XYZ file of C-alpha atoms in Angstrom:
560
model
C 0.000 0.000 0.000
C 1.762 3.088 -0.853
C 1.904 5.873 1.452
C 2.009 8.906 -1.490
C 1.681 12.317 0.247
C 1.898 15.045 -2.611
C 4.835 17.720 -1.524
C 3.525 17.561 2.237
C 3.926 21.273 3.341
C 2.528 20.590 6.611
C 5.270 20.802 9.033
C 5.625 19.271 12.475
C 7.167 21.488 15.159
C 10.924 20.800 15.328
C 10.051 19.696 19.257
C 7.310 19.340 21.439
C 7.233 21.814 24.475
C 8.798 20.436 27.476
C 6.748 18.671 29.760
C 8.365 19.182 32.858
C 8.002 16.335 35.514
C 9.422 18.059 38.528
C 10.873 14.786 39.605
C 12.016 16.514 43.250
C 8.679 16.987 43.643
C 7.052 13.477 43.245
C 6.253 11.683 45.997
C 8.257 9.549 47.784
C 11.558 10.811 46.406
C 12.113 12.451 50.138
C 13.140 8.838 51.603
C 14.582 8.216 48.202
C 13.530 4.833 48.456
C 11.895 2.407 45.280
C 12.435 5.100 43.203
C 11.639 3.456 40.145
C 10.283 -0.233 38.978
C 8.651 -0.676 35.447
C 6.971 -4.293 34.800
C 7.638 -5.141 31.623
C 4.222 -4.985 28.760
C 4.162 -7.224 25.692
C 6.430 -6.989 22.239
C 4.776 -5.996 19.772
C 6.329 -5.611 15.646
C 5.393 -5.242 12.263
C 5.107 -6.811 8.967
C 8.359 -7.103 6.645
C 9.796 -4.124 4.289
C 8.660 -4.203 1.140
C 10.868 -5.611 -1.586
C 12.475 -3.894 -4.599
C 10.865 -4.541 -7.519
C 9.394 -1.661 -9.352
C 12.400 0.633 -9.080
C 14.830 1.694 -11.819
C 18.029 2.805 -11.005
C 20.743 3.687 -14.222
C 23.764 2.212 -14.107
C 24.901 3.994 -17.276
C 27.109 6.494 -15.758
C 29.678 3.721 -14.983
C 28.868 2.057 -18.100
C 29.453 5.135 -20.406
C 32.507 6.168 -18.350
C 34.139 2.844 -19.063
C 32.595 2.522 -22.965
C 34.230 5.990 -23.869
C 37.624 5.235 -22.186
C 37.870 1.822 -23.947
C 36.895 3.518 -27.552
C 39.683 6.345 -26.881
C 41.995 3.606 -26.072
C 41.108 1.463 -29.584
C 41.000 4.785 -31.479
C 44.541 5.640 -30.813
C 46.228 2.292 -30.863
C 44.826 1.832 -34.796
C 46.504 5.661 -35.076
C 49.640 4.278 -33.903
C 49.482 0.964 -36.243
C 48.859 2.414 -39.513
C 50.199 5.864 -39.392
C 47.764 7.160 -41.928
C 46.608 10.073 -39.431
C 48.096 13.606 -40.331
C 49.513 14.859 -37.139
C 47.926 17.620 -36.885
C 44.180 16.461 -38.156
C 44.933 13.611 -35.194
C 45.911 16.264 -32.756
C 42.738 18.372 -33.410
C 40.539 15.179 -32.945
C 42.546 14.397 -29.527
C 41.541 17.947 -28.562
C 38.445 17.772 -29.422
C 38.247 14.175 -27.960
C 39.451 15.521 -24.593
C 36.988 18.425 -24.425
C 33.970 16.221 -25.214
C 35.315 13.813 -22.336
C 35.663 16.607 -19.650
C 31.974 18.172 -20.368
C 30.565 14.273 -20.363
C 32.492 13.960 -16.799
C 31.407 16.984 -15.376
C 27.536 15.791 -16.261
C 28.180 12.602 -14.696
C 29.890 14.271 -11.633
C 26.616 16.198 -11.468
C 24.154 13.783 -11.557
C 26.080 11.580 -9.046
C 26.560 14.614 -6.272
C 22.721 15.161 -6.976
C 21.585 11.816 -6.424
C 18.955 9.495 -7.137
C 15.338 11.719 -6.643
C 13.031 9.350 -4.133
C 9.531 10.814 -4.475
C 7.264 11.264 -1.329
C 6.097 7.783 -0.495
C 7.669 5.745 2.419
C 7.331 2.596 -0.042
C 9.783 4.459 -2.843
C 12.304 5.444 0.312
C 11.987 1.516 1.221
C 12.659 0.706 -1.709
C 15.310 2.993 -2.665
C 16.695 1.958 0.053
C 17.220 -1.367 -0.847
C 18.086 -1.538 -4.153
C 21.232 1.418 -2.991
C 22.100 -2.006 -0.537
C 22.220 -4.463 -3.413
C 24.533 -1.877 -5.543
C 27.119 -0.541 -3.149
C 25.568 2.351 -1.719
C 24.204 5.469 -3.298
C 23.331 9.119 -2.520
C 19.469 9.679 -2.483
C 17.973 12.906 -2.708
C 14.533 12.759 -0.689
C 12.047 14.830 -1.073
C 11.528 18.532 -0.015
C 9.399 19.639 2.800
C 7.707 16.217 2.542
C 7.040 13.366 5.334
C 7.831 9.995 4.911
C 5.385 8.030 7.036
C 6.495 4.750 8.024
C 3.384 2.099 9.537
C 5.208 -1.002 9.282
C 8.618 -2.588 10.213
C 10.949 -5.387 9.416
C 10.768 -8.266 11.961
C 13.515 -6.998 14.183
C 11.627 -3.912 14.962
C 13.337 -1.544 12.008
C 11.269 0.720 9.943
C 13.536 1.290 7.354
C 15.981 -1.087 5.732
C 19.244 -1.682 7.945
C 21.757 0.696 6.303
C 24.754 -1.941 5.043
C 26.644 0.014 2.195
C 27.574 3.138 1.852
C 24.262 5.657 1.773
C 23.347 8.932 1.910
C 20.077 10.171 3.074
C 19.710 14.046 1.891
C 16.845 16.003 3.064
C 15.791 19.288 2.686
C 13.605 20.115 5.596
C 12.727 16.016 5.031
C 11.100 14.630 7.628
C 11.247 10.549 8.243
C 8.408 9.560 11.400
C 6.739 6.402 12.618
C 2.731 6.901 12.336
C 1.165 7.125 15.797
C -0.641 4.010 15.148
C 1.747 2.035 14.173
C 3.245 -1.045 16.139
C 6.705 -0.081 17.840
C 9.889 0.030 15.453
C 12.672 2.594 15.579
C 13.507 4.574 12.475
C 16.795 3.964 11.300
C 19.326 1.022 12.109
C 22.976 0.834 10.629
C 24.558 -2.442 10.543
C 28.329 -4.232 10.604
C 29.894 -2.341 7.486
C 27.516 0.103 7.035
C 27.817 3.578 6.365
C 25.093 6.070 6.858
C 25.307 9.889 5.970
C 21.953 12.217 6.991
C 21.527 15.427 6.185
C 19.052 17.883 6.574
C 16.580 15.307 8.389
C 14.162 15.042 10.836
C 14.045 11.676 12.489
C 10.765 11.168 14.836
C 8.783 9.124 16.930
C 10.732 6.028 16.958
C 9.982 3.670 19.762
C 11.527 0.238 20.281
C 9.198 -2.237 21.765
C 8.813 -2.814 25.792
C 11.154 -4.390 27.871
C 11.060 -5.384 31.237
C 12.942 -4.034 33.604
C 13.267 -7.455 35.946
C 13.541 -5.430 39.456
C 16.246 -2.743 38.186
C 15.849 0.460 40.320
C 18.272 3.201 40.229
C 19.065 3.547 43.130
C 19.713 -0.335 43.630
C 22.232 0.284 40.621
C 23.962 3.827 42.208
C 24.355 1.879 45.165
C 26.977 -0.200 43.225
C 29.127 2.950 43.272
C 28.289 4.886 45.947
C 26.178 4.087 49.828
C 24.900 7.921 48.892
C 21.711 6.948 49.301
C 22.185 4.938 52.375
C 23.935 7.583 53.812
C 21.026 10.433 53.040
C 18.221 8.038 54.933
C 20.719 7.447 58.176
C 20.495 11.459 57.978
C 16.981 12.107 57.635
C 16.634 9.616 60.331
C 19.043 11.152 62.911
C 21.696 8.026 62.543
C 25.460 9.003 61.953
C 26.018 8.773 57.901
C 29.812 9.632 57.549
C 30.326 5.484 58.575
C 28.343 4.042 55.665
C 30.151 6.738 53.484
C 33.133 5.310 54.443
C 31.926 1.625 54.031
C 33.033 0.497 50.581
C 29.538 0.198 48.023
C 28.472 -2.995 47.169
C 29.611 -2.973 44.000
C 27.761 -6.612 43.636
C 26.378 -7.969 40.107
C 23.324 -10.608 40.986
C 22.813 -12.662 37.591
C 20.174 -15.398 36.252
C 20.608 -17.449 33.420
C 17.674 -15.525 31.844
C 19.398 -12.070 32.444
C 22.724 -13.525 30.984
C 20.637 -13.772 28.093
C 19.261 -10.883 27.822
C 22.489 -8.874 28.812
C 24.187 -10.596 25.700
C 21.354 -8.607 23.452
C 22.146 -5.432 25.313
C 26.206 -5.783 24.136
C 25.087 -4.379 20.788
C 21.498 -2.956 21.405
C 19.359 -5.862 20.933
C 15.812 -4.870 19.148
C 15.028 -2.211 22.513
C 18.230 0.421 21.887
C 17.825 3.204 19.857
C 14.244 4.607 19.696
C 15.235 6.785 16.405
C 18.252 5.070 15.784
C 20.520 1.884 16.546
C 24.616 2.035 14.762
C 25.701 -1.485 15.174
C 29.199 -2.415 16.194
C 31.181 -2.084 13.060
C 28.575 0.155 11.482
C 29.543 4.320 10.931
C 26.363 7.313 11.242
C 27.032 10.860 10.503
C 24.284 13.396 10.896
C 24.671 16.715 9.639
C 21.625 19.656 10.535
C 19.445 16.714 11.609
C 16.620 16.891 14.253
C 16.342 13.764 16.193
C 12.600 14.321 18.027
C 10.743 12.602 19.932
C 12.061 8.998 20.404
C 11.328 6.349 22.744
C 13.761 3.462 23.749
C 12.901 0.849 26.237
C 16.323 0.046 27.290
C 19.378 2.155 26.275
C 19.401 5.604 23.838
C 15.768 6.929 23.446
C 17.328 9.291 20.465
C 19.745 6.805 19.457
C 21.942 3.804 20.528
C 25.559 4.177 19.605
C 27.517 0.825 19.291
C 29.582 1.480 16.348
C 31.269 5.340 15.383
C 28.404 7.990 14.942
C 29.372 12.109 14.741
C 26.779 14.469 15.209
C 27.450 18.164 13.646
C 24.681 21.134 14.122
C 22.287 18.652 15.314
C 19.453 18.824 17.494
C 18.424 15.339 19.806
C 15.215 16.547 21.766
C 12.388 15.052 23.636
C 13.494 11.420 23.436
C 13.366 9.005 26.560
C 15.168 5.509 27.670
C 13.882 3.161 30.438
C 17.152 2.403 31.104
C 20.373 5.111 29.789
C 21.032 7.796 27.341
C 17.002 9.372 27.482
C 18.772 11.509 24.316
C 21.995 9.452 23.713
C 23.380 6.640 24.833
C 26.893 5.385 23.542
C 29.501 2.385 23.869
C 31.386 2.615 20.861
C 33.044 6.148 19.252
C 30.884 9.125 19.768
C 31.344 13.184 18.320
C 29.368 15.710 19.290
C 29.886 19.414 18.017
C 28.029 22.840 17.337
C 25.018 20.664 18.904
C 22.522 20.461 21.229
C 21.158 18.072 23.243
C 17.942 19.299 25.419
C 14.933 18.222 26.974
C 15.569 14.352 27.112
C 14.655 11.889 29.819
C 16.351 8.179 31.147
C 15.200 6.159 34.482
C 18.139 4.852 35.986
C 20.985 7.484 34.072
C 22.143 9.812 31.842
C 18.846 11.907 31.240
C 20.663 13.992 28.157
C 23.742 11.277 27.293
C 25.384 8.262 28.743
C 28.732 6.942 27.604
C 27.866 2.872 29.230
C 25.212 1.298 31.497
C 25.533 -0.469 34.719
C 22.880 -3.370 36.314
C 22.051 -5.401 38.886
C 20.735 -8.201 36.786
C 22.260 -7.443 33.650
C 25.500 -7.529 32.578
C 26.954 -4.091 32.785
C 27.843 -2.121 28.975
C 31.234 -0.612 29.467
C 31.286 3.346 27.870
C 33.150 3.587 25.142
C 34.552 7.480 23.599
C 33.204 10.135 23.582
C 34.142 13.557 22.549
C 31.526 16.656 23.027
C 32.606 20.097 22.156
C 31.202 23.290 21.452
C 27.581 22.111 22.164
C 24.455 22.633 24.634
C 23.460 19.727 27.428
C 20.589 21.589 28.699
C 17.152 20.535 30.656
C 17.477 16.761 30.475
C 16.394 14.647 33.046
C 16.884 10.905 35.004
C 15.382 9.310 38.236
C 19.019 8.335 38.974
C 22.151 9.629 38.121
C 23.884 12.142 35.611
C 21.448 14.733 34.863
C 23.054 16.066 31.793
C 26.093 13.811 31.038
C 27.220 9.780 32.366
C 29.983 8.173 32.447
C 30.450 4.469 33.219
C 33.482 2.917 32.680
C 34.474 5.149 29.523
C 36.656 7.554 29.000
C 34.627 11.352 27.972
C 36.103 15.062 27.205
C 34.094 17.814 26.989
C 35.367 21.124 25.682
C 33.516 24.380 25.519
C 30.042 23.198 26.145
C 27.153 24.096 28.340
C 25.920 21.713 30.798
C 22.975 23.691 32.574
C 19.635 22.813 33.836
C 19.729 19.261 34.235
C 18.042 17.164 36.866
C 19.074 14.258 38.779
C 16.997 12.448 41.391
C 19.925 10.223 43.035
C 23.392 12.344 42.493
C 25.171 14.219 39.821
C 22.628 16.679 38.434
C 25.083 17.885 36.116
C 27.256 15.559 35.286
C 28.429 11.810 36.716
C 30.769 9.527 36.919
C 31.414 5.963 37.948
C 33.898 3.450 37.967
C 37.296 3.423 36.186
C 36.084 6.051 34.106
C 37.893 9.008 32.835
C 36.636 12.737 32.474
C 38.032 16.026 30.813
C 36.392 19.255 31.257
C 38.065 22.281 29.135
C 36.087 25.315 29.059
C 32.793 24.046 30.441
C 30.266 25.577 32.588
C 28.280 23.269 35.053
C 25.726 25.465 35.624
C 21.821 25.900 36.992
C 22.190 22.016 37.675
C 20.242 19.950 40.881
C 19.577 17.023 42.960
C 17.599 16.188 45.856
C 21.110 13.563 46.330
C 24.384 14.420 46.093
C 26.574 16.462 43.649
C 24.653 18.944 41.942
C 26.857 20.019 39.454
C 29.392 16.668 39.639
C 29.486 13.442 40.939
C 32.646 11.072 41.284
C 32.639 7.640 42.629
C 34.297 4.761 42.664
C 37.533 4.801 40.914
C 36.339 7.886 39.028
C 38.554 10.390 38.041
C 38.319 13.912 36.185
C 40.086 16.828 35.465
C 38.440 19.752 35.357
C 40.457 22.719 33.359
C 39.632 26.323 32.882
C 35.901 25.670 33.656
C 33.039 27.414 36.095
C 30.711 24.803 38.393
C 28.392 27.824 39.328
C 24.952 27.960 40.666
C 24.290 23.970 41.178
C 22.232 22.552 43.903
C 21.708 19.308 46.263
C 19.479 18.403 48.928
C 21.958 16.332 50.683
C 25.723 16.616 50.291
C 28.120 18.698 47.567
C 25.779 21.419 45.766
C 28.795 21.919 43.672
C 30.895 18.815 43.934
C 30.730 15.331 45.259
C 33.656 12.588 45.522
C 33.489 9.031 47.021
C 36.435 7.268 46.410
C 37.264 9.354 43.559
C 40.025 11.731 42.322
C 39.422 15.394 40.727
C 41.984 17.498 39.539
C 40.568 21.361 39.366
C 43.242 23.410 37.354
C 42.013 27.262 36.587
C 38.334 27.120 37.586
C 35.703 27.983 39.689
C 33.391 26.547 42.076
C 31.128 29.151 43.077
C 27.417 30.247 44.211
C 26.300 26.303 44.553
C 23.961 25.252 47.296
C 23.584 22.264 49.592
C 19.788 23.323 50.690
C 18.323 20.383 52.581
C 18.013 20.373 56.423
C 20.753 17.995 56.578
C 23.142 19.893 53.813
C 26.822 19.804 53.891
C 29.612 20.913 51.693
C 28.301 23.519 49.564
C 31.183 23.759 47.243
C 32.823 20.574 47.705
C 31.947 17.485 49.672
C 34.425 14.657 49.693
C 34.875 11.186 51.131
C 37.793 9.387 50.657
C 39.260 10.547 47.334
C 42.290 12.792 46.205
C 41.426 16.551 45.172
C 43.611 19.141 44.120
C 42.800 22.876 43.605
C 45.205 24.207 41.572
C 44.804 27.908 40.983
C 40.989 27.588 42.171
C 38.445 29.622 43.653
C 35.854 28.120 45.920
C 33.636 30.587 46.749
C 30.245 32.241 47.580
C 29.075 28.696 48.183
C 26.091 27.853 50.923
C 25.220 24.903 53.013
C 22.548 24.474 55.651
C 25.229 22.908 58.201
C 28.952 23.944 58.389
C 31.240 23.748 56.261
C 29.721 26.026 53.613
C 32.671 25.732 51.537
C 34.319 22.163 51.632
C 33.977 18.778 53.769
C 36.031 16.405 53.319
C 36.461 13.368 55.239
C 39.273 10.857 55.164
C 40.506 12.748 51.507
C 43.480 14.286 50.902
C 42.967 18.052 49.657
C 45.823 19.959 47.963
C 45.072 23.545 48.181
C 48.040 25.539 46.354
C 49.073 28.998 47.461
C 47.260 30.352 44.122
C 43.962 28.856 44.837
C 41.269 30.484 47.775
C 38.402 28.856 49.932
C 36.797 32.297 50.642
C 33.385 33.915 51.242
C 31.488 30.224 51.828
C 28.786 29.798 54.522
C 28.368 29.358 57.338
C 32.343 28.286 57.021
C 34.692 27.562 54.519
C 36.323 24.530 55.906
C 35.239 24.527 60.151
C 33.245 21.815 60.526
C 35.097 19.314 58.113
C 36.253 16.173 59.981
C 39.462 16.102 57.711
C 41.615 19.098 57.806
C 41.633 21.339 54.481
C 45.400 23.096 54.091
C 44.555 26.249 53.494
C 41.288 27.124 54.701
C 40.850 29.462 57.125
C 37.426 29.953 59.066
């Protein structure tokens, strides 16, 4: 059934308004207890992609190109053999030869950078699609302002062809989005050896079918890393905390055979990663002035699910959600981000905006893989357990003259976090406007985490608990030129507005800690059991109630 819609000049809104959940708000978040269980609902998919009969593609550019160079080639050997040519007459002809060549080339070059012309019906992209996989790739030139409606998928959940040659998808204010009624497939998937270029595209409601959850809660799984949460109930019930902050986490992985089985799925997205899209291991993505809208994942990358090597230039992810990581992007392979944004996303257990790997308690864990971010916006995403903005789990990130404001977190890091033997740059980025009803605001470091932090601002963050700015747990932070300033530990029980550490290794190294505010003393930095390197060019000033009185771990330096 073809899906024709005749130059569709009715445009969808590049993103839904935010529907803001006020997570700090909901009930039961005050104990921070069960914060999250989904059951899991039924899997539901589509009928197969159409096939590729029908569709004519010409082959005669390669065909001409090699006709004319093998006639050229005959044409001058019989020159050569009989010698009857006049030298100049045969001169004139190779001219003239040459020219006629050179115009014939620069048509084909034309045609080829313009690409094949897919009219507006889903069943010609399908199909187009298809046919550029059975002839080594191919650049097609989709329709303007027009919407390709998908309603049906493959059996593995895809709504368009898996991506396996080399393809360009070139829109101009194109729009590719699963109908509401549909059953649940994401948009695009790029497999092993695949190579997908978009450009100008909107990609939009994707969703992956349900998964269940099987008793993950986040802050079962933050517990792995850090006894935060522990820690804030002995608080709120008038127990001494500082003890089970001490206490190594858990750290513990509880496995069935049937959760072995599904965590092998998870290793390279399985059909429930990547609402809009799904990059395989082995497989490349590049999107260029793309809008990724309005996704839904039901286990990692609402937006999409990164496995393989995917860049994203000028590109907008927005308004997509994961039950599990990465609500806007979730990656374990090679991930670039520049002159993007990524805004008003939401994940359960972490990484409401991105997450570089996933941790479980009956999966097996997804390490992070790379990921470089620079010169782009992590603004107003969301997660009911850690990392706000940006996660890290056992990867290795750098961020360079970004944004990372306006996130929420319920557990810790409302900013930014990081767990495990992970590894963090931040160059020129402000951690700003961030919060938690946890610990660390702005940033969160635990267990074997480490990050240096160069030439950047953590300003105006804020925690219920401990760290408005900064939190550590058995963690090391390096803060070299920067500023940690104006953040707020605001709960009854708050501590270390600026800084709160437990057992890690921080050192301020030309850094100003300042203007920060707790409810109890210090204002400025606790630290307990850590080793704090204040040099003579860095100041703990202004903070209150204190700077440093009150910490159970003397801060060099500090005065008052």
């Amino acid at each position: 059934m073809s899906n024709y819609v005749a130059k569709n000049n009715a445009a969808e809104p590049e993103a839904a308004p935010k529907r803001r959940r006020k997570l700090w708000l909901a009930s039961g978040i005050a104990g921070l207890t069960g914060v999250v269980s989904i059951a899991a609902v039924g899997v539901a998919t589509g009928a197969g992609a159409v096939g590729s009969e029908g569709l004519r593609w010409s082959t005669a550019q390669q065909v001409s190109k090699d006709g004319d160079r093998g006639a050229a080639e005959r044409e001058e050997h019989q020159g050569k053999k009989d010698g009857e040519e006049h030298q100049g007459k045969k001169g004139g002809e190779e001219h003239q030869g040459k020219k006629g060549g050179e115009e014939h080339q620069g048509r084909e070059d034309e045609r080829e950078h313009r690409g094949k012309e897919v009219p507006c019906d889903s069943d010609k992209l399908i199909q187009a699609i298809i046919f550029a996989n059975e002839n080594h790739g191919g650049v097609l030139e989709l329709a303007k302002d027009c919407t390709y409606r998908l309603t049906r998928s493959d059996e593995h959940g895809n709504g368009l062809p898996v991506i396996k040659e080399n393809i360009v998808l070139k829109g101009h204010e194109t729009k590719i989005v699963r109908d509401a009624t549909a059953h649940h497939f994401r948009i695009l998937t790029v497999g092993r050896g695949g190579h997908l270029t978009a450009k100008g595209l909107t990609i939009k409601g994707g969703q992956t079918a349900h998964h269940s959850l099987h008793g993950e809660a986040a802050d079962a799984v933050w517990s792995r890393f850090s006894n935060s949460v522990e820690a804030t109930k002995a608080a709120q019930a008038g127990q001494e905390y500082v003890p089970l902050l001490q206490a190594k986490p858990k750290g513990e992985v509880l496995k069935s055979a049937k959760a072995e089985t599904e965590a092998a799925t998870l290793l390279d997205g399985g059909s429930h990663a990547g609402g809009g899209v799904l990059v395989h291991a082995g497989g490349t993505a590049k999107f260029e002035e793309t809008h990724i809208l309005g996704n839904q994942a039901s286990s990692l990358g609402g937006g999409i699910a990164n496995f393989g090597r995917t860049s994203l230039h000028r590109t907008t992810v927005a308004d997509n959600t994961a039950f599990f990581f990465g609500g806007g992007i979730f990656n374990a392979g090679v991930l670039q981000v520049s002159d993007s944004r990524v805004i008003n996303n939401d994940a359960i257990i972490g990484g409401g905006g991105i997450a570089n790997g996933a941790a479980f308690i009956f999966h097996r864990d997804v390490d992070g893989g790379t990921t470089w971010i620079e010169k782009t916006e992590i603004t107003r995403n969301e997660t009911l357990g850690f990392g706000g903005g940006l996660l890290d789990i056992e990867g290795t990130s750098a961020v360079k003259h970004s944004k990372i404001a306006d996130n929420t977190a319920a557990l810790a890091g409302g900013g930014v976090a990081s767990a495990g033997d992970s590894n963090f740059e931040l160059t020129h980025v402000e951690i700003a406007g961030n919060s938690t009803i946890g610990v660390g605001g702005g940033l969160a470091l635990a267990l074997g985490a480490i990050a240096n932090v160069e030439e950047s601002k953590i300003v105006a963050n804020k925690a219920g608990f401990f760290g408005g700015g900064v939190f550590t747990a058995i963690a090391e932070a390096t803060f070299r030129k920067s500023e940690i300033s104006g953040n707020r530990a605001v709960g009854p029980l708050g501590v270390g507005g600026g800084i709160f550490t437990v057992l890690s290794e921080i050192d301020l190294d030309k850094t100003r800690v300042a203007h920060n505010f707790a409810t109890r003393r210090p204002g400025g930095v606790f630290s307990f059991l850590s080793d704090v390197d204040v040099d003579d060019k860095s100041a703990i000033t202004a903070n209150k109630p204190t700077n440093c009185e009150g910490t159970l771990t003397r801060v060099p330096r500090c005065f008052g």
